[in-house]
Coordinates of C-alpha atoms in Angstrom, one line a residue:
M1 CA 13.9 -23.2 6.0
T2 CA 12.2 -25.8 3.9
G3 CA 8.8 -27.5 4.2
K4 CA 7.9 -30.9 5.5
N5 CA 10.5 -33.7 4.6
N6 CA 12.8 -30.9 3.3
E7 CA 10.5 -30.3 0.3
P8 CA 10.2 -26.7 -0.9
L9 CA 7.0 -24.7 -0.4
D10 CA 4.4 -25.3 -3.1
A11 CA 3.6 -22.4 -5.4
E12 CA -0.2 -23.1 -5.2
W13 CA -0.1 -23.1 -1.4
V14 CA 1.9 -19.9 -1.3
A15 CA -0.5 -18.2 -3.7
R16 CA -3.4 -19.1 -1.5
K17 CA -1.8 -17.8 1.6
H18 CA -2.5 -14.3 0.5
T19 CA -5.4 -13.2 2.7
T20 CA -5.4 -9.4 3.0
Y21 CA -7.0 -7.0 5.6
D22 CA -7.6 -3.3 5.0
E23 CA -9.6 -0.3 6.2
L24 CA -9.9 -1.4 9.8
T25 CA -12.2 0.9 11.8
S26 CA -14.3 0.8 14.9
A27 CA -17.9 1.8 15.5
D28 CA -20.2 1.4 18.5
G29 CA -17.8 -1.1 20.2
E30 CA -17.4 -3.3 17.1
L31 CA -14.5 -3.7 14.6
W32 CA -15.1 -3.5 10.8
W33 CA -12.6 -4.2 8.1
I34 CA -12.3 -5.3 4.4
Q35 CA -10.9 -8.8 3.9
S36 CA -9.8 -10.5 0.7
D37 CA -9.8 -14.3 0.8
P38 CA -8.0 -16.2 -1.9
D39 CA -10.5 -19.1 -1.9
L40 CA -13.2 -16.5 -2.9
G41 CA -11.2 -15.4 -5.9
G42 CA -9.9 -12.3 -4.2
T43 CA -13.4 -10.8 -3.5
R44 CA -13.1 -8.0 -0.9
R45 CA -15.7 -8.5 1.8
L46 CA -16.9 -6.3 4.6
M47 CA -16.3 -8.0 7.9
R48 CA -17.7 -7.2 11.4
A49 CA -16.7 -8.5 14.8
R50 CA -16.8 -7.7 18.5
P51 CA -13.6 -8.5 20.4
Q52 CA -13.3 -12.1 21.4
E53 CA -16.2 -13.1 19.1
K54 CA -16.3 -14.6 15.7
A55 CA -16.0 -12.3 12.7
H56 CA -18.9 -12.3 10.3
P57 CA -19.1 -11.1 6.6
Q58 CA -21.6 -8.4 5.9
T59 CA -21.4 -8.7 2.2
P60 CA -22.1 -11.7 0.0
P61 CA -19.2 -13.5 -1.8
E62 CA -20.3 -12.2 -5.2
L63 CA -20.0 -8.5 -4.1
S64 CA -16.5 -7.0 -3.9
L65 CA -15.7 -3.7 -2.2
G66 CA -13.2 -1.3 -3.6
G67 CA -13.7 1.3 -6.3
W68 CA -11.1 3.2 -8.4
L69 CA -11.3 6.8 -7.3
H70 CA -7.8 8.2 -7.8
A71 CA -6.9 4.8 -9.4
Y72 CA -6.4 3.0 -6.1
G73 CA -9.7 3.6 -4.2
G74 CA -9.9 3.6 -0.4
G75 CA -12.6 4.7 2.0
A76 CA -14.8 2.0 0.7
Y77 CA -17.4 1.8 3.4
A78 CA -19.2 3.8 6.2
V79 CA -21.2 2.2 8.9
T80 CA -23.5 2.6 11.9
T81 CA -24.8 -0.3 14.1
D82 CA -27.7 -0.9 11.8
R83 CA -26.8 0.7 8.4
Q84 CA -23.9 0.2 6.1
W85 CA -22.8 2.0 2.9
I86 CA -20.2 0.6 0.6
I87 CA -18.3 1.4 -2.7
S88 CA -18.7 -1.5 -5.2
A89 CA -15.5 -2.6 -7.0
E90 CA -17.7 -3.3 -10.0
D91 CA -18.7 0.2 -10.9
S92 CA -17.1 2.4 -8.1
K93 CA -20.6 3.7 -7.0
I94 CA -22.2 3.9 -3.6
Y95 CA -24.7 1.2 -2.4
E96 CA -26.5 0.7 0.9
L97 CA -26.5 -2.9 2.2
A98 CA -29.9 -4.4 2.7
D99 CA -30.9 -7.0 5.3
V100 CA -32.4 -9.0 2.5
G101 CA -31.8 -8.9 -1.2
A102 CA -29.4 -7.0 -3.3
P103 CA -27.7 -3.8 -2.1
R104 CA -29.6 -0.6 -2.9
P105 CA -27.8 1.8 -5.3
I106 CA -27.5 5.3 -4.0
V107 CA -26.0 6.7 -7.2
P108 CA -27.8 6.5 -10.6
A109 CA -26.2 3.9 -12.9
D110 CA -25.5 6.5 -15.6
D111 CA -23.5 8.7 -13.2
R112 CA -20.1 9.4 -14.8
F113 CA -18.2 9.8 -11.5
L114 CA -16.1 7.3 -9.5
Y115 CA -16.8 7.4 -5.8
G116 CA -14.7 6.8 -2.7
D117 CA -13.4 8.2 0.6
L118 CA -16.7 7.6 2.4
H119 CA -17.0 9.3 5.8
L120 CA -20.0 9.3 8.3
A121 CA -20.1 11.8 11.2
D122 CA -22.9 13.7 12.9
G123 CA -25.4 12.1 10.7
N124 CA -23.6 13.3 7.5
L125 CA -22.5 10.8 4.9
L126 CA -19.8 12.4 2.8
A127 CA -17.9 11.1 -0.2
V128 CA -15.4 12.2 -2.8
R129 CA -16.3 11.7 -6.5
G130 CA -14.1 12.3 -9.5
N131 CA -13.6 12.0 -13.2
D132 CA -11.1 13.2 -15.8
H133 CA -12.3 16.8 -15.2
G134 CA -11.8 17.0 -11.4
D135 CA -13.1 16.1 -8.0
E136 CA -16.1 17.0 -5.9
I137 CA -17.0 16.5 -2.2
V138 CA -20.7 15.6 -1.9
K139 CA -23.1 15.2 1.0
V140 CA -25.2 12.1 0.4
D141 CA -28.8 11.8 1.5
T142 CA -28.7 8.5 3.3
D143 CA -32.2 7.7 2.1
G144 CA -31.0 8.0 -1.5
Q145 CA -33.2 11.0 -2.4
S146 CA -30.5 13.6 -3.2
M147 CA -26.8 14.4 -3.3
R148 CA -25.4 17.9 -2.8
V149 CA -22.0 19.2 -4.0
L150 CA -20.1 20.9 -1.2
V151 CA -16.7 21.5 -2.8
S152 CA -15.5 21.3 -6.4
S153 CA -11.9 21.3 -7.7
S154 CA -10.2 20.9 -11.1
G155 CA -7.5 19.1 -9.1
F156 CA -7.9 16.5 -6.4
L157 CA -9.9 16.3 -3.2
A158 CA -9.7 13.8 -0.3
A159 CA -10.5 13.0 3.3
P160 CA -13.7 15.0 3.9
R161 CA -14.1 15.1 7.7
C162 CA -16.9 17.0 9.5
G163 CA -17.1 18.0 13.2
S164 CA -18.8 20.8 15.2
G165 CA -20.5 22.2 12.1
L166 CA -17.2 22.4 10.2
L167 CA -15.9 20.5 7.1
A168 CA -12.2 19.8 6.8
Y169 CA -10.7 18.3 3.7
L170 CA -7.5 17.9 1.6
E171 CA -6.9 19.5 -1.8
W172 CA -4.0 19.3 -4.2
D173 CA -3.3 20.5 -7.7
G174 CA -3.7 18.3 -10.8
D175 CA 0.0 18.4 -11.5
R176 CA 1.1 17.3 -8.0
M177 CA 1.0 14.1 -5.9
P178 CA -0.5 14.1 -2.4
W179 CA 2.8 13.1 -0.8
D180 CA 4.5 16.1 -2.3
S181 CA 2.0 19.0 -1.9
T182 CA -1.4 19.2 -0.3
R183 CA -3.5 21.9 1.4
L184 CA -5.7 21.3 4.5
Q185 CA -8.8 23.4 4.2
V186 CA -11.6 24.1 6.6
T187 CA -15.0 25.6 5.9
D188 CA -18.5 25.8 7.4
L189 CA -20.7 22.8 6.6
P190 CA -23.9 24.5 5.3
E191 CA -27.4 23.2 5.6
H192 CA -28.1 24.1 1.9
G193 CA -26.0 24.7 -1.2
P194 CA -22.2 24.5 -1.6
A195 CA -19.7 25.3 1.2
P196 CA -18.4 28.8 1.5
S197 CA -14.8 29.7 0.7
P198 CA -12.4 27.7 2.9
K199 CA -9.7 28.8 5.3
L200 CA -6.2 27.3 4.7
V201 CA -5.0 25.5 7.9
A202 CA -1.8 23.9 6.7
G203 CA 0.1 22.7 3.6
G204 CA 1.4 24.3 0.4
E205 CA 3.9 23.8 -2.4
E206 CA 6.5 22.2 -0.2
E207 CA 4.3 20.6 2.4
S208 CA 2.3 17.4 2.4
V209 CA -0.6 17.2 4.9
V210 CA -2.4 13.9 5.3
Q211 CA -5.1 12.2 7.5
P212 CA -7.1 15.0 9.0
A213 CA -9.4 14.0 11.9
W214 CA -11.4 15.9 14.4
G215 CA -10.5 15.0 18.0
P216 CA -12.9 14.6 20.9
D217 CA -11.6 17.9 22.2
G218 CA -13.0 19.7 19.1
M219 CA -9.6 20.4 17.6
L220 CA -8.5 19.3 14.1
Y221 CA -5.5 16.8 14.1
F222 CA -3.4 16.0 11.0
L223 CA 0.0 14.8 9.9
S224 CA 2.3 17.2 8.1
D225 CA 5.9 16.8 6.7
R226 CA 6.7 20.5 7.1
T227 CA 9.8 19.6 9.1
G228 CA 10.8 16.9 6.6
W229 CA 9.0 14.2 8.5
W230 CA 5.2 13.3 8.7
N231 CA 4.5 14.3 12.3
L232 CA 1.3 14.9 14.2
Y233 CA -0.1 18.5 14.6
R234 CA -3.4 20.0 15.9
W235 CA -5.3 23.2 15.0
D236 CA -7.2 24.9 17.7
G237 CA -9.1 27.2 15.4
L238 CA -6.4 29.9 15.4
R239 CA -3.0 28.3 15.3
V240 CA -1.3 25.0 14.5
H241 CA 0.7 23.3 17.3
A242 CA 3.1 20.4 17.1
V243 CA 1.8 17.4 19.1
A244 CA 4.8 15.0 18.9
P245 CA 7.8 16.3 17.0
M246 CA 10.3 13.6 16.0
D247 CA 12.7 12.7 13.2
A248 CA 10.5 9.9 12.0
D249 CA 7.5 9.4 9.7
C250 CA 4.2 8.7 11.4
A251 CA 2.3 8.1 8.1
P252 CA 2.9 6.3 4.8
A253 CA 2.4 7.9 1.3
P254 CA -1.3 8.3 0.8
W255 CA -1.9 5.9 -2.1
E256 CA -5.5 5.2 -0.9
G257 CA -8.2 7.0 0.9
G258 CA -9.2 6.0 4.4
Y259 CA -5.8 5.8 6.1
Q260 CA -5.8 6.6 9.8
S261 CA -2.4 6.2 11.5
F262 CA -3.5 7.6 14.9
G263 CA -6.5 7.3 17.3
F264 CA -7.9 9.0 20.3
L265 CA -7.9 7.2 23.7
P266 CA -10.5 7.9 26.4
G267 CA -8.1 9.5 28.8
G268 CA -7.0 12.2 26.4
E269 CA -3.9 10.3 25.0
I270 CA -3.3 9.7 21.3
V271 CA -2.0 6.4 20.0
L272 CA 0.2 6.8 16.9
T273 CA 2.3 4.7 14.6
V274 CA 6.0 5.5 13.9
S275 CA 8.0 4.0 11.1
D276 CA 11.6 3.9 10.1
G277 CA 10.9 2.4 6.7
F278 CA 11.3 -1.2 8.0
R279 CA 9.8 -1.4 11.5
T280 CA 6.7 0.2 12.7
R281 CA 6.3 1.1 16.4
L282 CA 3.3 2.1 18.4
I283 CA 3.5 5.1 20.8
T284 CA 1.1 7.0 23.0
V285 CA 1.3 10.8 23.3
G286 CA 0.1 12.6 26.4
G287 CA -1.5 16.1 26.5
D288 CA 1.9 17.5 27.5
G289 CA 3.5 16.2 24.3
H290 CA 5.6 13.5 26.0
Y291 CA 5.3 10.1 24.4
R292 CA 6.2 6.6 25.4
E293 CA 6.6 3.5 23.2
Q294 CA 4.2 0.7 23.6
E295 CA 5.6 -2.8 23.9
A296 CA 3.3 -4.3 21.2
D297 CA 4.9 -7.4 19.8
V298 CA 4.7 -6.4 16.2
T299 CA 7.1 -5.0 13.6
S300 CA 4.8 -4.0 10.7
V301 CA 1.4 -2.1 11.0
K302 CA -0.8 -1.0 8.2
P303 CA -2.1 2.6 8.3
Y304 CA -5.3 1.8 10.2
V305 CA -5.6 2.4 14.0
A306 CA -9.0 1.6 15.6
V307 CA -9.7 2.4 19.2
L308 CA -12.1 0.3 21.3
G309 CA -12.2 1.9 24.8
Q310 CA -8.8 1.2 26.3
Q311 CA -8.0 -1.3 23.6
V312 CA -6.3 -0.6 20.2
A313 CA -6.9 -2.8 17.1
L314 CA -4.3 -3.0 14.4
I315 CA -3.6 -4.9 11.2
A316 CA -0.1 -6.0 12.2
S317 CA 2.5 -8.7 11.6
T318 CA 6.0 -9.8 12.5
P319 CA 9.0 -11.4 10.7
T320 CA 7.5 -14.8 11.4
S321 CA 3.7 -14.0 11.1
T322 CA 1.6 -12.6 8.3
P323 CA -0.8 -9.7 8.8
S324 CA -3.8 -10.3 11.0
I325 CA -6.3 -8.2 13.0
R326 CA -4.8 -7.9 16.5
V327 CA -6.4 -6.2 19.5
F328 CA -4.1 -4.9 22.3
D329 CA -4.6 -3.8 25.8
L330 CA -1.9 -1.1 25.9
A331 CA -0.7 -2.4 29.3
S332 CA 0.3 -5.7 27.6
P333 CA 2.6 -6.5 24.6
I334 CA 0.5 -9.7 23.9
P335 CA -2.6 -9.3 21.8
A336 CA -5.8 -9.7 23.8
W337 CA -7.5 -11.0 20.7
R338 CA -6.6 -11.8 17.2
W339 CA -8.4 -12.7 14.0
D340 CA -6.3 -14.8 11.6
F341 CA -8.0 -16.8 8.8
P342 CA -5.9 -19.8 7.7
T343 CA -6.3 -21.0 4.2
P344 CA -8.4 -24.2 4.1
M345 CA -6.1 -26.1 1.7
H346 CA -3.9 -29.2 2.1
E347 CA -1.8 -29.7 5.2
Q348 CA 0.3 -26.7 6.1
P349 CA 4.0 -27.5 5.8
Q350 CA 6.2 -27.6 8.9
Y351 CA 8.1 -24.5 8.1
S352 CA 10.4 -22.3 10.2
C353 CA 11.1 -18.7 9.2
A354 CA 14.2 -16.9 10.4
A355 CA 13.9 -13.2 10.8
P356 CA 15.7 -11.1 8.2
T357 CA 18.5 -8.8 9.0
I358 CA 18.7 -5.0 8.2
R359 CA 21.9 -4.2 6.4
E360 CA 23.3 -1.0 4.9
V361 CA 25.4 -0.2 1.9
R362 CA 26.9 3.0 0.5
S363 CA 25.4 3.9 -2.9
S364 CA 26.8 7.1 -4.5
S365 CA 26.8 9.4 -1.5
T366 CA 23.8 7.9 0.2
N367 CA 23.4 5.1 2.8
I368 CA 20.9 2.5 1.5
R369 CA 19.3 -0.1 3.8
Y370 CA 17.8 -3.4 2.8
L371 CA 16.3 -6.5 4.4
L372 CA 18.3 -9.7 3.8
H373 CA 16.7 -13.1 4.0
R374 CA 19.1 -16.1 3.9
P375 CA 18.6 -19.8 3.5
P376 CA 20.2 -22.0 6.2
V377 CA 23.2 -23.0 4.1
N378 CA 26.9 -22.0 4.2
G379 CA 28.7 -20.4 1.3
P380 CA 27.5 -18.3 -1.7
V381 CA 23.9 -18.9 -2.9
P382 CA 21.8 -17.5 -5.7
L383 CA 20.6 -14.0 -4.9
L384 CA 17.3 -12.3 -5.7
V385 CA 17.2 -8.5 -5.3
R386 CA 13.7 -7.1 -5.2
A387 CA 12.7 -3.6 -6.1
H388 CA 9.4 -2.7 -4.4
P389 CA 6.6 -1.0 -6.4
G390 CA 5.5 2.6 -6.0
P391 CA 8.3 3.7 -5.9
T392 CA 7.0 5.5 -2.9
D393 CA 6.7 2.4 -0.7
D394 CA 8.6 1.0 2.2
V395 CA 10.1 -2.4 3.0
P396 CA 7.9 -3.8 5.9
M397 CA 9.5 -6.3 8.2
R398 CA 6.8 -9.0 8.1
L399 CA 6.5 -12.5 6.9
D400 CA 6.1 -12.6 3.1
W401 CA 5.4 -16.1 1.7
T402 CA 6.6 -15.0 -1.7
V403 CA 10.0 -14.3 -0.2
Q404 CA 10.0 -17.6 1.6
Y405 CA 9.1 -19.5 -1.6
F406 CA 12.5 -18.5 -3.0
V407 CA 14.4 -18.8 0.3
A408 CA 13.1 -22.4 0.7
R409 CA 14.7 -23.1 -2.7
G410 CA 18.1 -21.9 -1.7
F411 CA 17.9 -18.2 -2.7
A412 CA 19.0 -15.3 -0.6
V413 CA 16.5 -12.4 -1.0
A414 CA 17.3 -8.7 -0.5
D415 CA 14.4 -6.2 -0.3
V416 CA 15.9 -2.8 -1.1
A417 CA 14.7 0.5 0.4
Y418 CA 16.1 2.4 -2.6
R419 CA 16.0 6.2 -2.9
G420 CA 12.4 7.2 -3.3
S421 CA 11.2 4.9 -0.6
T422 CA 9.0 6.1 2.2
G423 CA 9.5 6.0 6.0
Q424 CA 12.8 7.9 5.8
G425 CA 11.6 11.5 5.4
R426 CA 10.7 13.9 2.7
Q427 CA 14.2 14.4 1.3
F428 CA 14.8 10.7 0.8
R429 CA 11.3 10.2 -0.6
Q430 CA 11.9 12.9 -3.2
A431 CA 15.5 11.9 -4.0
L432 CA 14.3 9.9 -7.0
H433 CA 12.6 12.8 -8.7
G434 CA 14.1 13.3 -12.1
H435 CA 16.4 10.2 -11.6
W436 CA 14.0 7.2 -12.0
G437 CA 15.9 4.3 -13.6
E438 CA 19.1 5.8 -12.3
F439 CA 19.3 6.1 -8.5
D440 CA 17.0 3.2 -7.9
V441 CA 19.1 1.0 -10.2
E442 CA 22.3 2.2 -8.6
D443 CA 21.0 1.3 -5.2
C444 CA 19.9 -2.2 -6.1
A445 CA 23.2 -2.8 -7.9
A446 CA 25.1 -1.6 -4.8
V447 CA 23.3 -4.2 -2.7
A448 CA 24.1 -6.9 -5.2
Q449 CA 27.7 -5.9 -5.3
Q450 CA 28.1 -5.9 -1.6
L451 CA 26.5 -9.4 -1.3
L452 CA 28.9 -10.6 -4.0
A453 CA 31.9 -9.1 -2.3
D454 CA 31.1 -10.6 1.2
G455 CA 30.4 -14.1 -0.2
T456 CA 26.7 -14.2 0.3
A457 CA 25.8 -14.2 -3.4
L458 CA 26.9 -16.7 -6.0
R459 CA 28.5 -15.1 -9.0
G460 CA 26.6 -15.8 -12.2
A461 CA 23.3 -16.3 -10.2
V462 CA 22.3 -12.7 -9.2
F463 CA 18.8 -11.7 -10.2
I464 CA 16.6 -8.7 -9.9
S465 CA 12.8 -8.6 -9.9
G466 CA 10.1 -5.9 -9.5
A467 CA 6.5 -5.1 -10.1
S468 CA 4.9 -1.9 -11.5
A469 CA 7.5 0.9 -10.9
G470 CA 9.8 -1.8 -9.5
G471 CA 9.5 -3.6 -12.9
Y472 CA 10.8 -0.5 -14.6
T473 CA 13.8 -0.6 -12.1
A474 CA 14.4 -4.3 -12.9
L475 CA 14.4 -3.7 -16.6
Q476 CA 16.7 -0.7 -16.4
A477 CA 19.0 -2.8 -14.2
A478 CA 19.0 -5.4 -17.0
C479 CA 20.7 -2.8 -19.2
L480 CA 23.7 -2.6 -16.8
T481 CA 27.0 -4.4 -17.4
G482 CA 27.0 -6.5 -14.2
P483 CA 26.1 -7.4 -11.5
F484 CA 22.8 -8.9 -12.6
T485 CA 22.4 -12.2 -14.4
G486 CA 18.7 -11.9 -15.2
A487 CA 15.7 -9.7 -14.5
A488 CA 12.0 -10.5 -14.0
A489 CA 9.5 -7.6 -14.5
T490 CA 5.8 -8.0 -13.5
S491 CA 3.1 -5.4 -14.6
A492 CA 6.1 -3.2 -15.5
I493 CA 6.0 0.4 -16.6
T494 CA 8.4 0.5 -19.6
D495 CA 8.2 4.1 -20.8
P496 CA 7.8 7.0 -18.2
K497 CA 7.0 9.5 -20.9
R498 CA 4.2 7.5 -22.5
W499 CA 3.0 6.6 -19.0
T500 CA 2.3 10.3 -18.4
I501 CA -0.5 9.8 -21.0
T502 CA -1.6 6.2 -20.4
A503 CA -1.6 6.3 -16.5
P504 CA -4.7 7.1 -14.6
R505 CA -5.2 10.9 -14.0
F506 CA -4.1 10.5 -10.3
Q507 CA -0.6 9.2 -11.3
R508 CA 0.3 11.3 -14.3
P509 CA 2.1 13.9 -12.2
H510 CA 4.1 11.1 -10.6
A511 CA 5.2 9.8 -13.9
A512 CA 6.3 13.4 -14.9
V513 CA 8.2 14.2 -11.8
L514 CA 10.0 10.9 -11.6
A515 CA 11.1 10.7 -15.3
G516 CA 14.7 11.4 -15.9
P517 CA 17.3 11.1 -18.7
V518 CA 17.2 7.3 -18.8
G519 CA 13.8 7.3 -20.5
A520 CA 12.1 4.3 -21.9
V521 CA 13.4 0.7 -21.6
R522 CA 15.1 0.0 -24.9
A523 CA 15.3 -3.5 -26.2
E524 CA 18.8 -3.0 -27.8
A525 CA 20.2 -1.9 -24.4
I526 CA 19.1 -5.0 -22.5
R527 CA 22.2 -7.1 -21.7
V528 CA 20.8 -10.1 -19.8
P529 CA 17.8 -12.5 -20.1
V530 CA 14.5 -11.0 -19.0
L531 CA 11.1 -12.3 -18.1
L532 CA 8.1 -10.1 -18.8
V533 CA 4.9 -10.9 -16.9
H534 CA 1.7 -8.9 -17.5
G535 CA -2.1 -9.1 -17.1
T536 CA -4.1 -8.3 -20.2
S537 CA -6.5 -6.2 -18.2
D538 CA -4.0 -4.0 -16.4
D539 CA -5.4 -0.5 -16.2
I540 CA -2.4 1.0 -14.4
A541 CA 0.4 0.0 -16.8
T542 CA -0.9 -1.0 -20.2
V543 CA -0.1 -4.5 -21.5
A544 CA 0.5 -2.9 -24.9
D545 CA 3.8 -1.5 -23.7
A546 CA 5.0 -5.0 -22.5
R547 CA 3.9 -6.6 -25.7
R548 CA 5.8 -3.9 -27.7
L549 CA 9.0 -4.6 -25.7
A550 CA 8.6 -8.3 -26.1
A551 CA 8.3 -7.9 -29.9
E552 CA 11.4 -5.8 -30.0
L553 CA 13.3 -8.4 -28.0
Q554 CA 12.0 -11.1 -30.3
A555 CA 13.1 -9.2 -33.4
R556 CA 16.7 -8.9 -32.0
G557 CA 16.8 -12.6 -31.0
A558 CA 17.4 -11.5 -27.4
D559 CA 17.0 -14.1 -24.6
H560 CA 13.6 -13.4 -23.1
E561 CA 10.5 -15.1 -21.8
T562 CA 6.9 -13.8 -21.6
L563 CA 3.8 -14.7 -19.6
F564 CA 0.7 -12.7 -20.5
L565 CA -2.2 -13.6 -18.2
E566 CA -5.6 -13.3 -19.8
G567 CA -7.9 -11.0 -17.8
G568 CA -5.2 -10.3 -15.2
D569 CA -5.2 -7.0 -13.4
H570 CA -2.2 -4.8 -12.3
Y571 CA -1.8 -6.8 -9.1
L572 CA -2.4 -10.2 -10.7
S573 CA -4.4 -10.7 -7.5
V574 CA -6.3 -14.0 -8.0
P575 CA -4.4 -17.1 -6.7
E576 CA -4.1 -18.7 -10.1
S577 CA -2.3 -15.7 -11.4
R578 CA 0.0 -15.5 -8.4
R579 CA 0.8 -19.2 -8.7
A580 CA 1.6 -18.8 -12.4
V581 CA 3.9 -15.9 -11.7
L582 CA 5.8 -17.7 -9.0
E583 CA 6.4 -20.8 -11.1
A584 CA 7.4 -18.7 -14.2
E585 CA 9.9 -16.8 -12.2
L586 CA 11.4 -19.9 -10.6
R587 CA 11.7 -21.7 -13.9
F588 CA 13.4 -18.6 -15.4
F589 CA 15.9 -18.2 -12.6
Q590 CA 16.6 -22.0 -12.6
R591 CA 17.3 -21.9 -16.3
I592 CA 20.0 -19.3 -15.9
T593 CA 21.5 -20.5 -12.6
P594 CA 24.6 -22.8 -13.0
V595 CA 23.7 -26.5 -13.1
G596 CA 23.5 -28.2 -9.7
V597 CA 23.2 -25.1 -7.6
L598 CA 19.4 -25.1 -7.0
P599 CA 17.3 -28.1 -6.0

């Protein structure tokens, strides 16, 4: 499990292996996606390719796609064969790409809205725009002459989709999150003026509807968790029908716009992803509701399904391969074509990854599952327990070079799907409400205790790490008496109550519903050494909170380390930041680990 000549993986090499792919779609026989290459400083470019042909960037290296609508953006482009519109990450406004010269702005520079969720259908370019006062769905004149407001809300709007003269969209209240409560509305798409009053199709206080899409049969398809699981439904204009009921989630929490976890095949079948919180499967559903599993050789799929005739394109990975664009003929488990962009650095190490195992532990009265990665040595080893961000996230079974960086140095790594995680139904997802800093910490501690008891973990070398919401979990775990020896928190939220004020408008309800009696991280309660890592330009979790906690620890003389990265964002997304974080964490863990245990 180590690199060439038994040397551990290099932090700089690992940091530059972080090519990402998002927002995969198809249009006129071509695939489009957004790609972030570390050697371009994390710039998110629009890519275009036909199957079995080379992919080409459609945007220059200095132009990054993205935007910050609802804090996390999404739906950052819309395309035809000869025209493309994008959301710029610089100002979250709409631009049309030009054959020559700079992109043409569609929105005036002094416009106070943030834009996203672009959608093009039947010649209509739709977008969602928002500010601190609410959201609007707008129809954009593709020649840049006008913009018409169709729908307004003091809450949130998403996923405008038009078909057969109708407009479907999602709406939710300003004090709710879209994975808790949304409404799917349908109205006429007018030639002039705003849309008339809508008809409620699905959703409500205790139902989350996501990913509406008009099918080729003229019916409206969507995913709803009305049974406790995000399953596929269709609306025929009068009634809602279940398409493929099952006790499994077919969608992730909608953190970004543009997700599409299902697609329509030419023969009338629907291709759909199904997750258990670790593995993602691909199924096809017939018109009779019967479905069959496809033997695609992948274990993790991002929420983008693009159909090209009889082929399906996915952003997929396995326990031994990182995400890439893969095109499948559904009759074969082997990708017919794949785009994977290796990092042009120094020689890649000869490195063999073993697949992790899924394990289970009892925490309070709940069964908690986790992925365990082990180094190829016998006996107890240092353990790193990782609390994922979100906390509405899952634990995808895919190759993660950050995990391997620590495994190659003799650590066992446990990725915990603690209460609040997605992929295990609505009840499990909402179990953390009112108990943040309690149940998540209990679950991570239960994993550590199990691995200590069975001889996997080395006593005195058990660490916990997390980023964002996971950083809050890690810091609250540092307040426990055992089992953790140290905690590393990156871009951490430190005070849920204050976060309800400082967080972006989209996330304030999340902070409120999660917050429980544990409250803010208190310096006097921390019992083990901690490492605080934060970017100074973090606009999700302010660096001021991290600096405040560090000052309080310093005043107490508590064992702690800090790394404040100038200009770093919430994700510390540039390779230099990722390298610095990896090296700082390793040094921190090595300092606390008993002498002679780690190389």
